[in-house]
Amino acid sequence: MALLKKSISVLTSVLLVAVIAIAGFLLVGKMNSGKTMLFGNEIMVVLSGSMTPTFTTGSIVAVGPAEFKDIKQGDIITFKDTEGRTITHRVIEKQESNLVTKGDANDAADTAPVTSDRLIGKVQYSVPYLGYFIEYAKSGLGMLVLLGLPGVYLIISQIWKLMKMMREESQNATKSQA
């Protein structure tokens, strides 16, 4: 029984530290003009299915800076379209001064080729489904839950430990008087 309590305590502590670290990471991202950075890569959430099956909706992609001249056919890049939306698609053709892109799930190439001034970077890696958690954590309710609940847990656990110590002290004092 003691081993089970100790295991639960350790697991709870690890989970608490992880939640606080993720919440802090996202809070820093919110303060950094909404850009969430990790090891020099901008973390973005996939919001559509245009790159399925490579990335599913709700995945995250890490986009690293890239030079236009270094992009080649087959690379997956993130760019601003002509309307200012952020898009992540595969390069299907590299021309002299622009890139022709297409979503893996789309039938046709994108209508406007990507020019160097609209290139954000190249996708370095992705993690499926983590984007759902990140989008929730960025919301007001998510921040409250991810920061508030661990805070309440810490306060309650410390009060519980304090009460337990006071009871033990009281019992020890009663035993020593007898």
PDB file of C-alpha atoms in Angstrom, residues 11-78:
ATOM      1  CA  LEU A  11       3.363  10.244 -10.900  1.00  0.00           C
ATOM      2  CA  THR A  12       1.217  13.174  -9.779  1.00  0.00           C
ATOM      3  CA  SER A  13       4.300  15.321  -9.203  1.00  0.00           C
ATOM      4  CA  VAL A  14       5.724  14.501 -12.647  1.00  0.00           C
ATOM      5  CA  LEU A  15       2.375  15.238 -14.293  1.00  0.00           C
ATOM      6  CA  LEU A  16       2.072  18.504 -12.383  1.00  0.00           C
ATOM      7  CA  VAL A  17       5.541  19.634 -13.453  1.00  0.00           C
ATOM      8  CA  ALA A  18       4.777  18.703 -17.088  1.00  0.00           C
ATOM      9  CA  VAL A  19       1.493  20.642 -17.104  1.00  0.00           C
ATOM     10  CA  ILE A  20       3.111  23.710 -15.545  1.00  0.00           C
ATOM     11  CA  ALA A  21       6.016  23.535 -18.031  1.00  0.00           C
ATOM     12  CA  ILE A  22       3.656  23.311 -21.021  1.00  0.00           C
ATOM     13  CA  ALA A  23       1.482  26.124 -19.686  1.00  0.00           C
ATOM     14  CA  GLY A  24       4.563  28.284 -19.137  1.00  0.00           C
ATOM     15  CA  PHE A  25       5.818  27.477 -22.632  1.00  0.00           C
ATOM     16  CA  LEU A  26       2.483  28.547 -24.109  1.00  0.00           C
ATOM     17  CA  LEU A  27       2.288  31.659 -21.939  1.00  0.00           C
ATOM     18  CA  VAL A  28       5.703  32.765 -23.214  1.00  0.00           C
ATOM     19  CA  GLY A  29       4.424  32.136 -26.743  1.00  0.00           C
ATOM     20  CA  LYS A  30       1.412  34.354 -26.099  1.00  0.00           C
ATOM     21  CA  MET A  31       3.692  37.142 -24.913  1.00  0.00           C
ATOM     22  CA  ASN A  32       5.927  36.677 -27.989  1.00  0.00           C
ATOM     23  CA  SER A  33       3.402  38.070 -30.517  1.00  0.00           C
ATOM     24  CA  GLY A  34       1.561  34.750 -30.526  1.00  0.00           C
ATOM     25  CA  LYS A  35       4.558  32.864 -31.905  1.00  0.00           C
ATOM     26  CA  THR A  36       5.421  29.732 -30.012  1.00  0.00           C
ATOM     27  CA  MET A  37       9.088  28.879 -30.507  1.00  0.00           C
ATOM     28  CA  LEU A  38      10.931  25.695 -29.597  1.00  0.00           C
ATOM     29  CA  PHE A  39      14.638  25.179 -30.359  1.00  0.00           C
ATOM     30  CA  GLY A  40      14.576  27.874 -33.046  1.00  0.00           C
ATOM     31  CA  ASN A  41      11.490  26.462 -34.780  1.00  0.00           C
ATOM     32  CA  GLU A  42       8.085  28.091 -34.805  1.00  0.00           C
ATOM     33  CA  ILE A  43       5.400  25.676 -33.613  1.00  0.00           C
ATOM     34  CA  MET A  44       2.186  25.843 -35.650  1.00  0.00           C
ATOM     35  CA  VAL A  45      -1.054  23.904 -35.450  1.00  0.00           C
ATOM     36  CA  VAL A  46      -2.449  22.202 -38.563  1.00  0.00           C
ATOM     37  CA  LEU A  47      -6.008  23.482 -38.938  1.00  0.00           C
ATOM     38  CA  SER A  48      -7.101  21.781 -42.168  1.00  0.00           C
ATOM     39  CA  GLY A  49      -6.840  18.389 -43.830  1.00  0.00           C
ATOM     40  CA  SER A  50      -5.082  19.596 -46.990  1.00  0.00           C
ATOM     41  CA  MET A  51      -1.883  17.718 -46.085  1.00  0.00           C
ATOM     42  CA  THR A  52      -3.542  14.435 -45.070  1.00  0.00           C
ATOM     43  CA  PRO A  53      -2.137  11.785 -44.649  1.00  0.00           C
ATOM     44  CA  THR A  54       1.236  13.485 -44.041  1.00  0.00           C
ATOM     45  CA  PHE A  55      -0.258  15.675 -41.287  1.00  0.00           C
ATOM     46  CA  THR A  56      -3.707  15.271 -39.836  1.00  0.00           C
ATOM     47  CA  THR A  57      -5.825  18.117 -38.558  1.00  0.00           C
ATOM     48  CA  GLY A  58      -4.733  18.888 -35.002  1.00  0.00           C
ATOM     49  CA  SER A  59      -1.084  17.982 -35.540  1.00  0.00           C
ATOM     50  CA  ILE A  60       1.674  20.457 -34.829  1.00  0.00           C
ATOM     51  CA  VAL A  61       4.473  21.271 -37.243  1.00  0.00           C
ATOM     52  CA  ALA A  62       7.806  22.789 -36.328  1.00  0.00           C
ATOM     53  CA  VAL A  63       8.798  25.299 -38.992  1.00  0.00           C
ATOM     54  CA  GLY A  64      12.447  26.265 -39.160  1.00  0.00           C
ATOM     55  CA  PRO A  65      13.852  29.222 -41.052  1.00  0.00           C
ATOM     56  CA  ALA A  66      14.956  28.387 -44.589  1.00  0.00           C
ATOM     57  CA  GLU A  67      16.533  30.246 -47.472  1.00  0.00           C
ATOM     58  CA  PHE A  68      14.471  30.366 -50.644  1.00  0.00           C
ATOM     59  CA  LYS A  69      17.427  29.055 -52.682  1.00  0.00           C
ATOM     60  CA  ASP A  70      17.705  25.980 -50.414  1.00  0.00           C
ATOM     61  CA  ILE A  71      14.107  24.835 -50.925  1.00  0.00           C
ATOM     62  CA  LYS A  72      13.742  21.938 -53.344  1.00  0.00           C
ATOM     63  CA  GLN A  73      10.948  19.924 -54.898  1.00  0.00           C
ATOM     64  CA  GLY A  74       9.321  17.619 -52.332  1.00  0.00           C
ATOM     65  CA  ASP A  75      10.047  19.885 -49.339  1.00  0.00           C
ATOM     66  CA  ILE A  76       7.132  20.858 -47.144  1.00  0.00           C
ATOM     67  CA  ILE A  77       7.105  24.605 -46.554  1.00  0.00           C
ATOM     68  CA  THR A  78       5.034  27.118 -44.649  1.00  0.00           C
TER      69      THR A  78
END
